[in-house]
Short mmCIF file of C-alpha atoms and ligand atoms in Angstrom, two decimals:
data_model
loop_
_atom_site.label_atom_id
_atom_site.label_comp_id
_atom_site.label_asym_id
_atom_site.label_seq_id
_atom_site.Cartn_x
_atom_site.Cartn_y
_atom_site.Cartn_z
CA MET A 1 98.50 27.92 66.09
CA SER A 2 96.51 26.89 63.00
CA ARG A 3 98.17 26.49 59.61
CA TRP A 4 96.74 29.74 58.25
CA GLU A 5 97.93 31.66 61.34
CA GLU A 6 101.42 30.21 60.95
CA PHE A 7 101.30 31.13 57.29
CA TYR A 8 100.45 34.79 58.07
CA GLU A 9 103.26 34.88 60.66
CA SER A 10 105.69 33.91 57.90
CA LEU A 11 104.57 36.72 55.54
CA PRO A 12 105.51 40.31 56.32
CA PRO A 13 102.71 42.85 55.67
CA PRO A 14 103.15 44.74 52.37
CA ASP A 15 104.53 48.30 52.11
CA GLY A 16 101.78 50.82 52.73
CA PHE A 17 99.65 48.33 54.62
CA ASP A 18 98.88 50.72 57.53
CA ASP A 19 97.64 53.32 55.07
CA ALA A 20 95.46 50.74 53.26
CA LYS A 21 94.02 49.62 56.61
CA GLN A 22 93.17 53.16 57.54
CA ARG A 23 91.45 53.81 54.21
CA LEU A 24 89.43 50.62 54.63
CA HIS A 25 88.43 51.62 58.12
CA GLU A 26 87.39 55.13 57.04
CA PHE A 27 85.40 53.72 54.07
CA CYS A 28 83.47 51.19 56.17
CA LYS A 29 82.80 53.77 58.87
CA ARG A 30 81.57 56.42 56.42
CA LEU A 31 79.39 54.14 54.28
CA GLY A 32 78.68 51.15 56.48
CA ALA A 33 75.79 52.55 58.52
CA LYS A 34 73.40 52.87 55.59
CA ASN A 35 74.81 50.99 52.61
CA LYS A 36 75.48 47.52 51.37
CA ILE A 37 79.20 47.10 50.78
CA VAL A 38 80.70 44.51 48.47
CA LEU A 39 84.35 43.50 48.50
CA VAL A 40 85.35 42.55 44.95
CA THR A 41 88.72 40.86 44.46
CA SER A 42 90.11 40.86 40.94
CA GLY A 43 93.08 39.72 38.84
CA GLY A 44 95.80 37.20 39.58
CA THR A 45 98.38 37.02 42.36
CA THR A 46 102.10 36.55 41.73
CA VAL A 47 104.35 34.20 43.66
CA PRO A 48 107.95 35.45 43.81
CA LEU A 49 110.78 32.98 43.21
CA GLU A 50 113.55 35.20 44.66
CA HIS A 51 113.63 37.72 47.53
CA ASN A 52 115.02 40.37 45.19
CA THR A 53 112.37 39.39 42.72
CA VAL A 54 113.24 39.13 39.06
CA ARG A 55 111.12 36.06 38.34
CA PHE A 56 107.73 35.01 39.61
CA VAL A 57 104.86 32.61 38.93
CA ASP A 58 101.75 34.34 37.60
CA ASN A 59 98.41 33.41 36.04
CA PHE A 60 96.15 34.38 33.15
CA SER A 61 93.52 36.53 34.88
CA ALA A 62 93.00 39.91 33.19
CA GLY A 63 90.59 41.25 35.80
CA THR A 64 87.62 41.51 33.43
CA ARG A 65 85.24 39.66 35.75
CA GLY A 66 86.15 41.76 38.77
CA SER A 67 86.32 45.19 37.12
CA ALA A 68 83.08 44.75 35.14
CA SER A 69 81.28 43.39 38.20
CA ALA A 70 82.46 46.33 40.33
CA GLU A 71 80.76 48.70 37.85
CA TYR A 72 77.50 46.75 37.97
CA PHE A 73 77.57 46.62 41.78
CA LEU A 74 78.01 50.40 41.86
CA SER A 75 75.04 50.90 39.56
CA SER A 76 72.98 48.55 41.76
CA GLY A 77 73.60 50.92 44.68
CA TYR A 78 76.47 49.12 46.44
CA ALA A 79 79.57 50.74 47.86
CA VAL A 80 82.53 48.78 46.46
CA ILE A 81 85.95 47.88 47.87
CA PHE A 82 87.95 46.78 44.84
CA ILE A 83 91.10 44.83 45.66
CA PHE A 84 92.88 44.31 42.37
CA ARG A 85 96.12 43.18 40.83
CA GLN A 86 98.23 46.22 39.99
CA LYS A 87 98.03 46.87 36.19
CA SER A 88 95.04 44.56 35.65
CA LEU A 89 91.71 45.98 34.46
CA GLU A 90 90.03 48.59 36.65
CA PRO A 91 86.38 49.69 36.70
CA PHE A 92 85.63 52.46 34.15
CA ALA A 93 89.28 52.78 33.05
CA ARG A 94 88.92 49.35 31.38
CA HIS A 95 86.87 51.04 28.61
CA PHE A 96 89.84 53.24 27.70
CA MET A 97 92.70 50.79 27.42
CA GLY A 98 95.58 50.89 24.92
CA LEU A 99 94.90 51.49 21.24
CA LYS A 100 91.17 51.30 21.83
CA PHE A 101 91.54 54.60 23.66
CA LEU A 102 93.69 56.26 20.98
CA ASN A 103 91.21 55.18 18.30
CA MET A 104 88.52 57.16 20.09
CA LEU A 105 90.38 60.44 19.64
CA GLU A 106 90.85 62.90 16.81
CA MET A 107 92.75 66.15 16.27
CA ALA A 108 90.80 69.32 15.63
CA GLU A 109 92.10 72.74 14.57
CA GLU A 110 90.06 75.88 15.09
CA ASN A 111 91.39 79.45 14.78
CA GLU A 112 94.92 78.05 14.67
CA CYS A 113 94.31 76.37 17.99
CA LEU A 114 94.93 72.62 18.06
CA SER A 115 92.85 70.43 20.33
CA ILE A 116 92.15 66.72 20.81
CA LYS A 117 88.54 65.58 20.92
CA VAL A 118 86.61 62.35 21.33
CA LYS A 119 85.36 61.25 17.89
CA GLY A 120 81.65 61.88 17.42
CA SER A 121 80.97 58.17 16.86
CA HIS A 122 82.24 57.36 20.37
CA VAL A 123 80.57 60.13 22.36
CA GLU A 124 77.29 58.33 23.03
CA GLY A 125 79.10 55.12 24.02
CA LEU A 126 81.43 56.91 26.41
CA ARG A 127 78.80 59.09 28.04
CA PRO A 128 77.26 56.46 30.38
CA VAL A 129 80.73 55.26 31.44
CA LEU A 130 81.86 58.78 32.24
CA GLU A 131 78.63 59.61 34.04
CA GLN A 132 78.82 56.47 36.17
CA TYR A 133 82.49 57.09 36.94
CA GLN A 134 81.81 60.67 37.99
CA GLU A 135 78.92 59.54 40.18
CA ALA A 136 81.10 56.87 41.87
CA GLU A 137 83.91 59.39 42.40
CA GLY A 138 81.61 62.12 43.63
CA SER A 139 79.81 59.91 46.13
CA GLY A 140 83.05 58.24 47.29
CA ARG A 141 81.47 54.79 46.88
CA LEU A 142 84.52 53.14 45.29
CA LEU A 143 87.72 52.31 47.14
CA GLN A 144 90.50 50.71 45.08
CA LEU A 145 93.48 48.96 46.67
CA PRO A 146 96.15 47.26 44.53
CA PHE A 147 98.14 44.09 45.22
CA THR A 148 100.85 42.27 43.32
CA THR A 149 101.95 39.22 45.28
CA LEU A 150 99.96 36.49 46.98
CA SER A 151 101.16 37.87 50.29
CA ASP A 152 99.94 41.45 49.56
CA TYR A 153 96.59 40.01 48.52
CA LEU A 154 96.15 37.93 51.67
CA TRP A 155 96.93 40.83 54.01
CA LEU A 156 94.45 43.09 52.21
CA LEU A 157 91.79 40.37 52.09
CA ARG A 158 91.98 39.85 55.82
CA ALA A 159 91.99 43.57 56.66
CA ALA A 160 89.00 44.27 54.39
CA SER A 161 87.07 41.28 55.73
CA GLU A 162 87.65 42.30 59.34
CA CYS A 163 86.47 45.85 58.58
CA LEU A 164 83.34 44.54 56.88
CA SER A 165 82.40 42.37 59.85
CA SER A 166 81.03 45.53 61.51
CA ILE A 167 78.15 45.75 58.98
CA GLY A 168 76.98 42.14 59.39
CA PRO A 169 74.78 40.72 56.61
CA ARG A 170 74.93 43.92 54.52
CA ALA A 171 78.46 42.93 53.51
CA MET A 172 79.04 40.78 50.45
CA LEU A 173 82.36 39.22 49.47
CA TYR A 174 82.77 38.49 45.77
CA LEU A 175 86.07 36.65 45.48
CA ALA A 176 86.80 36.69 41.75
CA ALA A 177 90.60 37.03 41.99
CA ALA A 178 92.61 34.10 40.68
CA VAL A 179 94.66 33.33 43.77
CA SER A 180 97.66 31.06 43.61
CA ASP A 181 97.29 27.70 45.35
CA PHE A 182 101.08 27.33 45.53
CA TYR A 183 103.95 29.39 46.90
CA VAL A 184 107.64 29.25 47.74
CA PRO A 185 108.18 29.64 51.51
CA THR A 186 110.28 32.68 52.44
CA ASP A 187 113.04 30.57 54.00
CA LYS A 188 113.33 28.41 50.84
CA MET A 189 113.71 31.35 48.48
CA PRO A 190 117.13 32.50 47.23
CA THR A 191 118.02 36.11 48.07
CA HIS A 192 119.34 37.00 44.62
CA LYS A 193 118.42 36.30 41.02
CA MET A 194 118.83 32.63 40.16
CA GLN A 195 121.85 32.06 37.93
CA SER A 196 121.51 29.96 34.80
CA ASN A 197 125.19 28.95 34.94
CA GLU A 198 124.38 27.07 38.15
CA GLY A 199 122.19 24.67 36.15
CA PRO A 200 118.41 24.19 36.12
CA PRO A 201 116.92 25.28 39.46
CA SER A 202 114.76 22.92 41.41
CA ILE A 203 111.82 24.87 42.77
CA SER A 204 109.61 23.25 45.37
CA LEU A 205 106.17 24.83 45.66
CA GLN A 206 104.11 24.38 48.84
CA LEU A 207 100.33 24.47 49.20
CA VAL A 208 98.79 27.76 50.35
CA PRO A 209 96.38 27.15 53.25
CA LYS A 210 92.77 27.86 52.23
CA MET A 211 91.83 31.28 53.60
CA LEU A 212 88.11 30.82 53.01
CA LYS A 213 87.91 28.87 56.25
CA PRO A 214 89.01 31.65 58.65
CA LEU A 215 87.33 34.24 56.40
CA VAL A 216 83.89 32.62 56.69
CA ASN A 217 84.17 31.44 60.28
CA ILE A 218 86.22 34.16 62.00
CA TRP A 219 86.93 37.31 60.02
CA VAL A 220 83.48 38.15 58.62
CA PRO A 221 81.02 35.51 59.85
CA ASN A 222 77.72 37.21 58.92
CA ALA A 223 78.57 38.35 55.40
CA TYR A 224 77.19 36.91 52.16
CA VAL A 225 80.30 35.17 50.82
CA VAL A 226 80.56 34.20 47.15
CA SER A 227 83.65 32.39 45.91
CA PHE A 228 84.62 31.49 42.35
CA LYS A 229 85.77 28.12 41.09
CA LEU A 230 87.77 27.88 37.91
CA GLU A 231 88.39 24.59 36.12
CA THR A 232 89.48 23.52 32.66
CA ASP A 233 87.84 20.08 32.94
CA ALA A 234 84.03 20.50 32.87
CA GLU A 235 83.57 17.09 34.55
CA LEU A 236 85.08 18.44 37.78
CA LEU A 237 83.34 21.79 37.99
CA ILE A 238 80.17 21.10 39.98
CA LYS A 239 81.75 18.41 42.13
CA LYS A 240 84.62 20.67 43.18
CA SER A 241 82.25 23.60 43.81
CA ARG A 242 80.03 21.49 46.11
CA GLU A 243 83.11 20.25 47.95
CA ALA A 244 84.13 23.87 48.58
CA LEU A 245 80.63 24.75 49.87
CA ASN A 246 80.66 21.76 52.23
CA LYS A 247 84.12 22.58 53.48
CA TYR A 248 83.80 26.32 54.01
CA ASN A 249 80.08 26.76 54.61
CA HIS A 250 79.73 29.89 52.55
CA LYS A 251 76.69 30.81 50.47
CA LEU A 252 77.52 30.28 46.84
CA VAL A 253 80.19 29.21 44.39
CA ILE A 254 80.17 30.74 40.92
CA ALA A 255 81.79 28.08 38.77
CA ASN A 256 83.33 28.71 35.38
CA ILE A 257 85.40 27.00 32.71
CA LEU A 258 88.43 28.91 31.43
CA GLN A 259 87.41 28.95 27.75
CA THR A 260 83.69 29.73 28.22
CA ARG A 261 83.86 32.07 31.24
CA LYS A 262 82.79 35.16 29.31
CA TYR A 263 79.37 33.81 28.37
CA LYS A 264 78.54 30.99 30.78
CA VAL A 265 78.82 30.41 34.55
CA MET A 266 77.09 28.07 36.99
CA PHE A 267 75.62 29.28 40.27
CA VAL A 268 76.22 26.40 42.69
CA PHE A 269 74.36 26.38 46.03
CA PRO A 270 74.51 23.58 48.62
CA ASN A 271 71.30 21.94 47.30
CA HIS A 272 70.80 23.21 43.77
CA ASP A 273 72.55 24.84 40.83
CA TYR A 274 71.68 26.67 37.64
CA GLU A 275 73.36 28.24 34.65
CA VAL A 276 73.61 31.98 34.01
CA ASN A 277 74.53 32.66 30.40
CA LEU A 278 74.41 35.00 27.45
CA ASN A 279 72.56 33.97 24.29
CA GLU A 280 73.93 34.75 20.81
CA ASP A 281 71.83 37.88 20.54
CA GLU A 282 73.06 39.24 23.88
CA ILE A 283 76.67 38.52 22.91
CA LYS A 284 76.18 40.43 19.64
CA LYS A 285 74.71 43.39 21.50
CA GLY A 286 77.80 43.50 23.74
CA ILE A 287 75.93 42.62 26.94
CA GLU A 288 78.34 41.46 29.61
CA ILE A 289 77.64 38.35 31.66
CA GLU A 290 78.69 40.26 34.79
CA SER A 291 75.53 42.38 34.50
CA LYS A 292 73.43 39.21 34.85
CA ILE A 293 75.60 37.78 37.62
CA VAL A 294 75.38 40.97 39.69
CA ASP A 295 71.63 41.34 39.08
CA ASP A 296 70.98 37.86 40.36
CA LEU A 297 73.34 38.25 43.32
CA ALA A 298 71.88 41.57 44.43
CA LYS A 299 68.46 39.88 44.70
CA LYS A 300 69.87 36.92 46.64
CA HIS A 301 71.73 39.27 48.94
CA GLU A 302 68.57 41.28 49.64
CA LEU A 303 66.76 38.07 50.69
CA TYR A 304 69.70 37.17 52.91
CA ILE A 305 69.68 40.59 54.58
CA GLY A 306 65.94 40.16 55.20
CA GLY A 307 66.67 36.79 56.87
CA MET A 308 64.84 34.90 54.11
CA VAL A 309 67.65 32.52 53.07
C1 9Z3 B 401 87.44 33.08 38.61
O1 9Z3 B 401 87.05 31.96 38.40
C2 9Z3 B 401 87.16 34.24 37.65
O2 9Z3 B 401 85.90 34.11 37.08
C3 9Z3 B 401 88.25 34.33 36.54
C4 9Z3 B 401 87.95 35.59 35.69
C5 9Z3 B 401 89.64 34.46 37.17
C6 9Z3 B 401 88.19 33.10 35.64
P1 9Z3 B 401 89.27 37.27 34.17
O3 9Z3 B 401 89.93 37.96 35.33
O4 9Z3 B 401 88.89 35.77 34.67
O5 9Z3 B 401 87.99 37.93 33.76
O6 9Z3 B 401 90.24 37.06 33.03
N1 9Z3 B 401 88.13 33.38 39.73
C7 9Z3 B 401 88.53 32.43 40.75
C8 9Z3 B 401 89.66 31.60 40.33
C9 9Z3 B 401 90.25 30.79 41.45
O7 9Z3 B 401 91.44 30.82 41.57
N2 9Z3 B 401 89.47 30.10 42.28
C10 9Z3 B 401 89.98 29.14 43.25
C11 9Z3 B 401 89.78 27.75 42.69
O8 9Z3 B 401 89.18 27.59 41.60
C12 9Z3 B 401 89.18 29.17 44.51
S1 9Z3 B 401 89.26 30.64 45.38
O9 9Z3 B 401 90.22 26.78 43.33
#
């Protein structure tokens, strides 16, 4: 048994997994014959430190990259499977988060009847979002499945990949989730909440086997697979991205630096690379880098489907 198979054996499937599998199957069957389908993963995974989990290891990802990209894929005609960290940003809903949402509303009283309305200054901005959301809902082209832990994520990733294998090169995988490289094995985890009066705990994290290998070679071998590489040291970025391409044989790594990720990424292919960025003017206008990333990818994917790359 390979290391990744052993790893899966050690992780029980998440609650509701059969239902998620069925929804994936129905989605791919209904839309797969005629459409391109992209699997977008988004947000960070948690790694529990106790079986009855009070504490866990998490990461910074807010899900902006994934949720914004899902919207642009939908408007480029894709059907989208969106696997996202519970409570991270979601397509369309991300425009209505927290106080931003409340600031868009106002009270109105007419004939002693009180109502709440969207402020006039926001109507034009909200219209395209609402229209696109209603179109995606109406056409059933968006399937959202949440995860919390690394284990939930890996089960969903595998199930979605295996479903997508039936549509060959029309499937794209866009792996933007920030997935933990480390975990605490189930048999090394305490059952109950760690007690501070027992002194500082010593926690030994193990390496998570890289799932890109079975994903590219076994689960969904004909898909257009795009992974993301995140670094904080710019010196390492291209080198590490090329290493990943050589190791896993997928099509493209989109490389980004933590601090500049919202306006600059590198597209790294096995033999060349280039920057996709936003200039000052585009940033001021509120253009999102994901619109450029998805535009470029949709073209590359079309060439791939046509057997041209
Ligand atoms: C990314 O690099 C994404 O672009 C971000 C997006 C997580 C930086 P936000 O959600 O951030 O918009 O706040 N995702 C992949 C990160 C990752 O863990 N990649 C692994 C690695 O770098 C490889 S799969 O080793």
